[in-house]
Short mmCIF file of C-alpha atoms in Angstrom, two decimals:
data_model
loop_
_atom_site.label_atom_id
_atom_site.label_comp_id
_atom_site.label_asym_id
_atom_site.label_seq_id
_atom_site.Cartn_x
_atom_site.Cartn_y
_atom_site.Cartn_z
CA MET A 1 49.77 -4.45 -8.05
CA LYS A 2 50.11 -8.25 -7.87
CA TYR A 3 48.08 -10.43 -5.55
CA LEU A 4 48.19 -14.11 -4.70
CA LEU A 5 45.08 -15.90 -3.26
CA ILE A 6 45.98 -18.96 -1.35
CA GLY A 7 44.61 -21.20 1.35
CA ILE A 8 41.82 -23.41 -0.21
CA ASN A 9 41.82 -26.70 -1.97
CA GLY A 10 39.49 -25.85 -4.83
CA VAL A 11 36.13 -24.25 -5.88
CA TYR A 12 34.30 -27.69 -5.78
CA ASN A 13 33.36 -26.06 -2.40
CA TYR A 14 30.90 -23.37 -3.67
CA GLY A 15 31.81 -21.28 -0.58
CA CYS A 16 35.38 -21.20 -1.70
CA GLU A 17 34.21 -20.31 -5.19
CA ALA A 18 32.34 -17.35 -3.66
CA ILE A 19 35.34 -16.29 -1.74
CA VAL A 20 37.50 -16.27 -4.80
CA ARG A 21 34.88 -14.52 -6.88
CA GLY A 22 34.22 -11.99 -4.17
CA SER A 23 37.91 -11.32 -3.58
CA VAL A 24 38.38 -10.63 -7.28
CA ASN A 25 35.45 -8.20 -7.13
CA ILE A 26 36.95 -6.32 -4.13
CA LEU A 27 40.48 -6.25 -5.49
CA ARG A 28 39.42 -4.98 -8.93
CA ALA A 29 37.20 -2.24 -7.26
CA PHE A 30 40.27 -1.08 -5.36
CA ASP A 31 42.81 -1.65 -8.20
CA PRO A 32 41.28 -2.08 -11.70
CA GLN A 33 44.62 -3.15 -13.02
CA ALA A 34 45.17 -5.77 -10.40
CA GLU A 35 47.14 -8.89 -11.55
CA ILE A 36 45.49 -11.69 -9.55
CA THR A 37 46.85 -15.23 -9.14
CA TYR A 38 44.98 -17.99 -7.40
CA ALA A 39 46.73 -21.14 -6.17
CA THR A 40 44.60 -24.38 -5.99
CA LEU A 41 44.89 -28.20 -5.83
CA SER A 42 42.22 -28.50 -8.49
CA PRO A 43 43.55 -26.18 -11.34
CA ASP A 44 41.78 -27.84 -14.27
CA TYR A 45 38.35 -27.89 -12.59
CA ASP A 46 38.77 -24.34 -11.22
CA ARG A 47 39.82 -22.88 -14.60
CA LYS A 48 36.56 -24.13 -15.98
CA MET A 49 34.45 -22.81 -13.09
CA LEU A 50 36.27 -19.46 -12.89
CA ALA A 51 36.78 -18.82 -16.59
CA ASP A 52 34.93 -15.49 -16.40
CA CYS A 53 37.10 -14.08 -13.59
CA GLY A 54 40.23 -13.16 -15.51
CA LEU A 55 42.52 -14.93 -13.04
CA GLU A 56 45.83 -16.61 -13.45
CA ILE A 57 45.33 -20.07 -11.88
CA ILE A 58 48.28 -22.03 -10.74
CA THR A 59 48.76 -25.35 -9.03
CA ARG A 60 49.24 -25.15 -5.30
CA ARG A 61 52.42 -27.15 -4.58
CA PHE A 62 53.35 -28.86 -1.33
CA ILE A 63 56.58 -30.34 -0.21
CA SER A 64 56.54 -34.19 -0.54
CA ARG A 65 54.87 -36.06 2.32
CA PHE A 66 57.96 -38.27 2.13
CA SER A 67 60.41 -35.33 2.66
CA PHE A 68 62.48 -35.28 5.79
CA PRO A 69 60.65 -32.32 7.48
CA ARG A 70 57.22 -34.08 7.10
CA LEU A 71 58.51 -37.50 8.05
CA ALA A 72 60.20 -35.92 11.11
CA ARG A 73 57.00 -34.13 11.99
CA ARG A 74 55.00 -37.38 11.93
CA LEU A 75 57.57 -39.27 13.99
CA ALA A 76 57.71 -36.43 16.49
CA ALA A 77 53.89 -36.43 16.80
CA CYS A 78 53.90 -40.13 17.71
CA LEU A 79 56.16 -39.07 20.65
CA GLY A 80 53.83 -36.19 21.62
CA ILE A 81 56.25 -33.56 20.22
CA GLU A 82 55.10 -30.81 17.84
CA ILE A 83 57.39 -29.82 14.97
CA PRO A 84 55.57 -27.25 12.83
CA VAL A 85 56.43 -27.68 9.08
CA MET A 86 55.56 -25.35 6.17
CA PHE A 87 53.67 -27.48 3.54
CA ASP A 88 53.50 -24.92 0.67
CA LEU A 89 56.64 -24.57 -1.38
CA LYS A 90 58.60 -21.33 -0.66
CA GLU A 91 58.71 -20.62 -4.42
CA THR A 92 54.84 -20.12 -4.36
CA ALA A 93 55.45 -16.86 -2.41
CA THR A 94 58.73 -15.73 -4.02
CA GLU A 95 58.87 -16.75 -7.68
CA LYS A 96 56.68 -13.79 -8.55
CA LYS A 97 56.84 -10.31 -7.17
CA TYR A 98 53.52 -10.35 -5.26
CA ASP A 99 52.65 -7.23 -3.42
CA TYR A 100 50.11 -8.96 -1.26
CA VAL A 101 49.51 -12.67 -0.32
CA LEU A 102 45.89 -13.12 0.78
CA SER A 103 45.04 -16.08 2.95
CA ILE A 104 41.54 -17.06 1.92
CA GLY A 105 39.22 -19.75 3.08
CA GLY A 106 37.09 -18.15 5.80
CA ASP A 107 37.57 -20.37 8.85
CA ILE A 108 41.03 -21.86 8.36
CA TYR A 109 42.39 -20.12 11.49
CA THR A 110 40.43 -22.18 13.98
CA LEU A 111 40.97 -25.12 16.32
CA SER A 112 39.99 -28.63 15.29
CA PRO A 113 37.03 -30.23 17.08
CA ASP A 114 39.54 -31.92 19.48
CA ASN A 115 41.17 -28.57 20.23
CA LYS A 116 44.64 -29.82 19.18
CA GLU A 117 45.09 -29.07 15.46
CA TYR A 118 45.56 -25.50 14.18
CA PRO A 119 46.93 -23.97 10.97
CA SER A 120 50.61 -24.17 11.88
CA ALA A 121 51.75 -24.81 8.25
CA LEU A 122 49.90 -21.89 6.81
CA MET A 123 51.11 -19.65 9.68
CA LEU A 124 54.75 -20.61 8.79
CA PHE A 125 53.98 -19.75 5.15
CA GLY A 126 52.58 -16.33 6.25
CA ASP A 127 55.68 -15.64 8.32
CA TYR A 128 57.84 -16.58 5.39
CA CYS A 129 55.93 -14.23 3.09
CA GLU A 130 56.44 -11.31 5.50
CA LYS A 131 60.21 -12.11 5.88
CA ASN A 132 60.53 -11.99 2.03
CA GLY A 133 58.78 -8.74 1.39
CA ARG A 134 55.22 -9.89 0.67
CA HIS A 135 52.38 -8.47 2.76
CA TYR A 136 50.50 -11.45 4.18
CA ILE A 137 46.81 -10.69 5.06
CA LEU A 138 44.37 -12.96 6.81
CA TRP A 139 41.46 -12.24 4.41
CA GLY A 140 37.74 -12.36 5.11
CA ALA A 141 38.33 -14.60 8.03
CA SER A 142 36.56 -16.04 11.12
CA VAL A 143 39.35 -16.48 13.66
CA GLY A 144 39.42 -18.64 16.73
CA PRO A 145 38.59 -18.87 19.49
CA PHE A 146 41.79 -20.64 20.54
CA SER A 147 41.12 -20.21 24.33
CA ALA A 148 40.56 -23.89 24.78
CA ASN A 149 44.30 -24.39 24.08
CA PRO A 150 46.31 -21.55 25.69
CA GLY A 151 49.54 -22.80 24.26
CA VAL A 152 48.17 -22.63 20.66
CA GLU A 153 46.49 -19.28 21.42
CA LYS A 154 49.92 -17.77 22.36
CA LYS A 155 51.46 -18.99 19.07
CA VAL A 156 48.54 -17.81 16.94
CA LYS A 157 48.63 -14.35 18.60
CA GLU A 158 52.36 -13.95 18.05
CA HIS A 159 51.96 -14.97 14.39
CA LEU A 160 49.08 -12.48 13.82
CA LEU A 161 51.20 -9.72 15.37
CA ARG A 162 53.80 -10.44 12.71
CA ILE A 163 51.56 -10.30 9.63
CA SER A 164 50.38 -7.24 7.72
CA GLY A 165 46.66 -7.39 8.81
CA ILE A 166 43.44 -9.21 9.25
CA THR A 167 40.02 -8.57 7.78
CA SER A 168 37.47 -10.10 10.14
CA ARG A 169 34.16 -11.21 8.56
CA GLU A 170 31.92 -11.20 11.62
CA LYS A 171 31.65 -9.52 15.08
CA LYS A 172 32.37 -12.66 17.19
CA SER A 173 35.84 -12.92 15.55
CA THR A 174 36.38 -9.18 16.04
CA GLU A 175 35.47 -9.45 19.68
CA TYR A 176 37.74 -12.35 20.24
CA LEU A 177 40.71 -10.76 18.47
CA ASN A 178 40.14 -7.59 20.54
CA SER A 179 40.10 -9.64 23.69
CA ILE A 180 43.53 -11.08 22.98
CA GLY A 181 45.07 -7.68 22.11
CA LEU A 182 44.85 -7.70 18.31
CA GLY A 183 42.34 -4.86 17.83
CA GLY A 184 44.95 -2.68 16.10
CA ARG A 185 45.65 -5.37 13.58
CA LEU A 186 42.21 -5.86 12.11
CA LEU A 187 39.50 -4.39 10.06
CA GLU A 188 35.97 -5.76 10.40
CA CYS A 189 34.10 -6.18 7.09
CA ALA A 190 31.72 -8.60 5.58
CA ASP A 191 32.55 -11.93 3.85
CA PRO A 192 33.70 -11.43 0.23
CA ALA A 193 30.87 -13.80 -0.84
CA PHE A 194 28.36 -11.01 -0.21
CA THR A 195 29.62 -9.27 -3.35
CA VAL A 196 28.91 -12.24 -5.76
CA ALA A 197 25.99 -12.05 -8.22
CA ALA A 198 24.32 -9.35 -6.16
CA GLU A 199 21.89 -8.81 -9.08
CA ILE A 200 20.26 -12.23 -8.51
CA THR A 201 17.53 -11.67 -5.89
CA LYS A 202 14.07 -12.91 -4.94
CA GLU A 203 11.24 -10.43 -5.76
CA THR A 204 9.15 -9.15 -2.95
CA GLY A 205 5.94 -10.20 -4.57
CA SER A 206 7.09 -13.78 -5.21
CA PHE A 207 5.80 -15.05 -1.82
CA SER A 208 2.45 -16.74 -2.31
CA GLY A 209 1.64 -16.58 1.39
CA ALA A 210 3.04 -16.89 5.01
CA ILE A 211 3.68 -20.69 4.55
CA PRO A 212 6.71 -21.85 2.45
CA GLU A 213 5.69 -23.78 -0.67
CA LYS A 214 9.34 -24.60 -1.49
CA ILE A 215 12.14 -25.10 1.06
CA ALA A 216 15.84 -25.28 0.23
CA LEU A 217 17.63 -27.64 2.66
CA ASN A 218 21.38 -27.88 2.92
CA LEU A 219 22.93 -30.50 5.20
CA SER A 220 26.59 -31.25 5.62
CA PRO A 221 28.47 -34.43 6.51
CA LEU A 222 31.20 -32.20 7.92
CA SER A 223 28.81 -31.13 10.64
CA LEU A 224 28.68 -34.68 11.99
CA CYS A 225 32.31 -34.26 13.14
CA TYR A 226 31.16 -31.39 15.42
CA THR A 227 27.94 -32.89 16.74
CA GLY A 228 29.49 -36.26 17.43
CA GLN A 229 27.06 -38.16 15.26
CA GLY A 230 28.14 -40.90 12.86
CA ARG A 231 26.86 -40.87 9.36
CA LYS A 232 24.24 -43.51 10.00
CA ASN A 233 22.72 -41.55 13.00
CA GLY A 234 23.07 -38.27 10.96
CA ILE A 235 21.10 -39.70 8.08
CA ALA A 236 18.43 -41.04 10.49
CA GLU A 237 18.01 -37.69 12.26
CA HIS A 238 17.93 -35.72 9.05
CA ARG A 239 15.33 -38.11 7.60
CA LEU A 240 13.18 -37.17 10.56
CA LEU A 241 13.84 -33.53 9.85
CA VAL A 242 12.64 -33.90 6.29
CA GLY A 243 9.52 -35.67 7.49
CA LYS A 244 8.83 -32.99 10.09
CA LEU A 245 9.14 -30.25 7.56
CA LEU A 246 6.83 -31.99 5.02
CA GLU A 247 4.32 -32.65 7.81
CA MET A 248 4.42 -29.06 9.02
CA PHE A 249 4.20 -27.34 5.64
CA PRO A 250 2.49 -28.33 2.38
CA CYS A 251 5.72 -27.87 0.52
CA GLU A 252 8.41 -29.28 -1.79
CA ILE A 253 11.94 -29.74 -0.35
CA ILE A 254 14.95 -29.00 -2.55
CA LEU A 255 18.12 -30.65 -1.25
CA VAL A 256 20.98 -28.33 -1.98
CA PRO A 257 24.67 -29.52 -2.00
CA HIS A 258 27.22 -26.81 -1.51
CA VAL A 259 30.40 -28.89 -1.53
CA CYS A 260 30.95 -31.44 -4.21
CA PRO A 261 34.56 -32.75 -4.18
CA PRO A 262 35.74 -34.78 -7.19
CA ASP A 263 36.72 -37.72 -4.96
CA GLU A 264 33.28 -37.90 -3.33
CA GLY A 265 34.92 -38.03 0.09
CA ILE A 266 33.54 -37.66 3.53
CA ASP A 267 32.99 -33.93 3.08
CA ASP A 268 30.80 -34.38 -0.06
CA ASP A 269 27.38 -32.80 0.45
CA TYR A 270 25.99 -34.43 -2.72
CA SER A 271 26.83 -37.94 -1.71
CA TYR A 272 25.37 -37.32 1.79
CA LEU A 273 22.19 -35.78 0.52
CA ASN A 274 21.77 -38.41 -2.11
CA GLU A 275 22.02 -41.02 0.62
CA LEU A 276 19.42 -39.18 2.60
CA TYR A 277 17.16 -38.85 -0.44
CA ARG A 278 17.36 -42.55 -1.17
CA SER A 279 16.59 -43.39 2.48
CA LEU A 280 13.26 -41.55 2.44
CA PRO A 281 10.06 -43.56 2.07
CA GLU A 282 8.37 -43.11 -1.28
CA THR A 283 5.59 -41.12 0.25
CA LEU A 284 8.09 -38.42 1.23
CA ARG A 285 10.53 -38.86 -1.72
CA SER A 286 7.87 -37.70 -4.16
CA ARG A 287 7.96 -34.25 -2.53
CA VAL A 288 11.75 -33.98 -2.38
CA ARG A 289 14.22 -33.07 -5.18
CA LEU A 290 18.05 -33.23 -5.16
CA LEU A 291 19.98 -30.59 -7.15
CA PRO A 292 22.70 -32.05 -9.37
CA ARG A 293 26.37 -32.11 -8.56
CA GLY A 294 28.70 -29.35 -9.60
CA LEU A 295 26.31 -26.42 -10.34
CA GLY A 296 28.58 -23.93 -8.64
CA PHE A 297 27.72 -20.83 -6.45
CA ILE A 298 25.96 -18.64 -9.06
CA ALA A 299 23.89 -21.41 -10.64
CA THR A 300 22.84 -22.57 -7.16
CA LYS A 301 21.75 -19.02 -6.27
CA THR A 302 19.36 -19.17 -9.30
CA GLU A 303 17.75 -22.27 -7.75
CA LEU A 304 17.65 -20.68 -4.26
CA ILE A 305 15.57 -17.77 -5.40
CA LYS A 306 12.82 -20.19 -6.51
CA CYS A 307 12.47 -21.15 -2.78
CA ASP A 308 10.52 -19.41 -0.08
CA LEU A 309 12.90 -20.54 2.72
CA CYS A 310 16.42 -21.85 3.02
CA ILE A 311 17.66 -23.95 5.88
CA ALA A 312 21.46 -24.21 5.65
CA ALA A 313 24.29 -25.88 7.57
CA ARG A 314 27.00 -24.55 5.24
CA MET A 315 27.84 -21.00 6.02
CA HIS A 316 28.12 -19.91 2.34
CA CYS A 317 24.91 -21.69 1.32
CA ALA A 318 23.24 -19.43 3.90
CA ILE A 319 25.11 -16.38 2.52
CA ASN A 320 24.14 -17.37 -1.01
CA ALA A 321 20.45 -17.42 0.04
CA MET A 322 20.50 -14.36 2.22
CA THR A 323 22.12 -12.19 -0.47
CA ALA A 324 19.27 -13.09 -2.71
CA TYR A 325 16.80 -12.00 -0.01
CA VAL A 326 15.57 -15.56 0.59
CA PRO A 327 14.56 -16.09 4.34
CA THR A 328 17.19 -18.19 5.82
CA VAL A 329 17.73 -20.27 9.00
CA LEU A 330 21.35 -21.05 9.81
CA LEU A 331 22.03 -24.53 11.22
CA SER A 332 24.84 -24.00 13.66
CA TYR A 333 27.57 -26.48 14.40
CA SER A 334 30.16 -23.79 15.35
CA SER A 335 30.17 -20.22 16.64
CA LYS A 336 30.55 -18.72 13.14
CA ALA A 337 26.90 -19.34 12.29
CA SER A 338 25.67 -17.43 15.21
CA GLY A 339 28.13 -14.65 14.59
CA MET A 340 26.99 -14.46 10.91
CA ALA A 341 23.31 -14.42 12.00
CA GLU A 342 23.93 -11.58 14.46
CA TYR A 343 25.84 -9.69 11.76
CA VAL A 344 23.04 -9.94 9.18
CA TYR A 345 19.84 -10.25 11.16
CA GLY A 346 20.95 -8.40 14.28
CA SER A 347 19.86 -11.34 16.49
CA ARG A 348 20.16 -15.10 16.86
CA LYS A 349 16.45 -15.70 16.21
CA TYR A 350 17.16 -17.48 12.96
CA VAL A 351 19.96 -19.75 14.29
CA CYS A 352 19.37 -23.21 15.30
CA ALA A 353 21.96 -25.59 16.91
CA LEU A 354 22.27 -28.50 14.53
CA GLU A 355 22.00 -31.06 17.38
CA ASN A 356 18.65 -29.45 18.33
CA VAL A 357 17.23 -29.15 14.85
CA LEU A 358 14.30 -31.46 15.59
CA ASN A 359 13.17 -29.26 18.41
CA TYR A 360 13.41 -25.99 16.51
CA ASP A 361 10.00 -24.31 16.05
CA PHE A 362 10.18 -23.51 12.30
CA SER A 363 6.40 -22.70 12.21
CA GLY A 364 6.55 -20.31 15.15
CA ASN A 365 9.85 -18.63 14.32
CA ILE A 366 9.58 -18.15 10.64
CA ASN A 367 7.97 -15.07 9.20
CA LEU A 368 8.74 -15.08 5.52
CA SER A 369 7.71 -11.53 4.62
CA GLU A 370 9.42 -10.03 7.71
CA GLN A 371 12.61 -11.94 7.04
CA HIS A 372 12.56 -10.99 3.33
CA CYS A 373 12.10 -7.29 4.02
CA LEU A 374 14.80 -7.30 6.67
CA LEU A 375 17.28 -8.96 4.20
CA LYS A 376 16.30 -6.55 1.42
CA ALA A 377 16.94 -3.59 3.62
CA ARG A 378 20.20 -4.99 5.26
CA ILE A 379 22.07 -6.91 2.51
CA PRO A 380 23.07 -3.76 0.43
CA ALA A 381 24.85 -2.40 3.56
CA VAL A 382 26.51 -5.73 4.14
CA THR A 383 27.67 -5.79 0.58
CA ARG A 384 29.15 -2.30 1.03
CA ALA A 385 30.85 -3.58 4.16
CA ALA A 386 32.40 -6.44 2.14
CA TYR A 387 33.91 -3.93 -0.25
CA SER A 388 35.28 -1.83 2.69
CA ALA A 389 37.96 -4.57 2.99
CA MET A 390 39.88 -2.73 0.34
CA LYS A 391 40.80 -0.14 3.00
CA ILE A 392 43.34 -2.47 4.45
CA PHE A 393 45.60 -2.00 1.39
CA LYS A 394 46.06 1.67 2.37
CA ALA A 395 48.17 0.50 5.32
CA HIS A 396 51.49 -1.39 4.71
CA GLY A 397 53.99 -3.20 6.72
CA GLY A 398 51.80 -4.06 9.61
CA LYS A 399 50.72 -0.63 10.60
CA GLU A 400 47.71 0.05 12.80
CA PHE A 401 44.47 0.16 10.77
CA SER A 402 42.44 2.29 13.06
CA GLY A 403 42.68 5.16 10.64
CA CYS A 404 41.40 3.20 7.61
#
């Protein structure tokens, strides 16, 4: 069968790389002869990073921003009127006889921080796929909640009832989808990223003691949009965090970027962490190291296993560490982090709201050997749950999935 993966801008986001790699693993486990195409805005870079995946990589094409539909949409928005417009070219879905179109990206089907923006363009693309004989599946997703905007919630629900299915990657999304009457449309499974480089793990005997000697720290400029901090205040607070950790533990801190866009924009972890690193006083900077830009998901995992503890704002940085059995604290700026922690750890003990990070009791809450053993026992089951997403292909045309 033929599959199209679409929905992300490129694998400069290591989490997106993990989703693509994990999706390929799952699809090939289900269908060894699968013909998989991946649409991206960064085809040259992604071909280099995914050269070992056996994918056809195409350029994701949008209608011109100066086209009449998009100009009319912007004008209407100025008047407070919403005109949804499909950005992806129709030919992306129809020029090849895809059996399935998988909407990847993890948390695209969510509200913006101001509770106004939602994935209307991608929803129209999904509807177009279904109308033209392509099964559109929301794949490995965290969905909603949209309850803060009832009008949007109604539109999203109607759309999700029209598509061929949803694989939910964590319990909070499943509970939300059940609450709005979509239980028969979904299959709960783990994030595709849990299947990537599963052989790279931290050995049980590699902990020298109860105190971490090397801490991986991932901080994201994107999180500042959710916490309401500006970049200057964010850097100041995170500088205090670094100082607190270095005072609390006789350790080295490894700053870990997990999103490194080519334009070094506002979502660039590396630029943000480099700014943080350069702002540290020399007495602290000598105990801090910044990983280079562009390592990718798997090479970053080989760095994470050298650490005793990972503290991560990016969801897929946390997954990268947890799958390697590295004790991990998730810094939460949205509900998906607590949902993921509950799914893996069975509790929220190792979740810290990002705005309260300076008050989190790392010393009291962290138990390295306990967390490591818990992850070593739990992750193989989570990986199997990720592969269970293949069951959704046994149902076609939007049938109920309860029998899968």
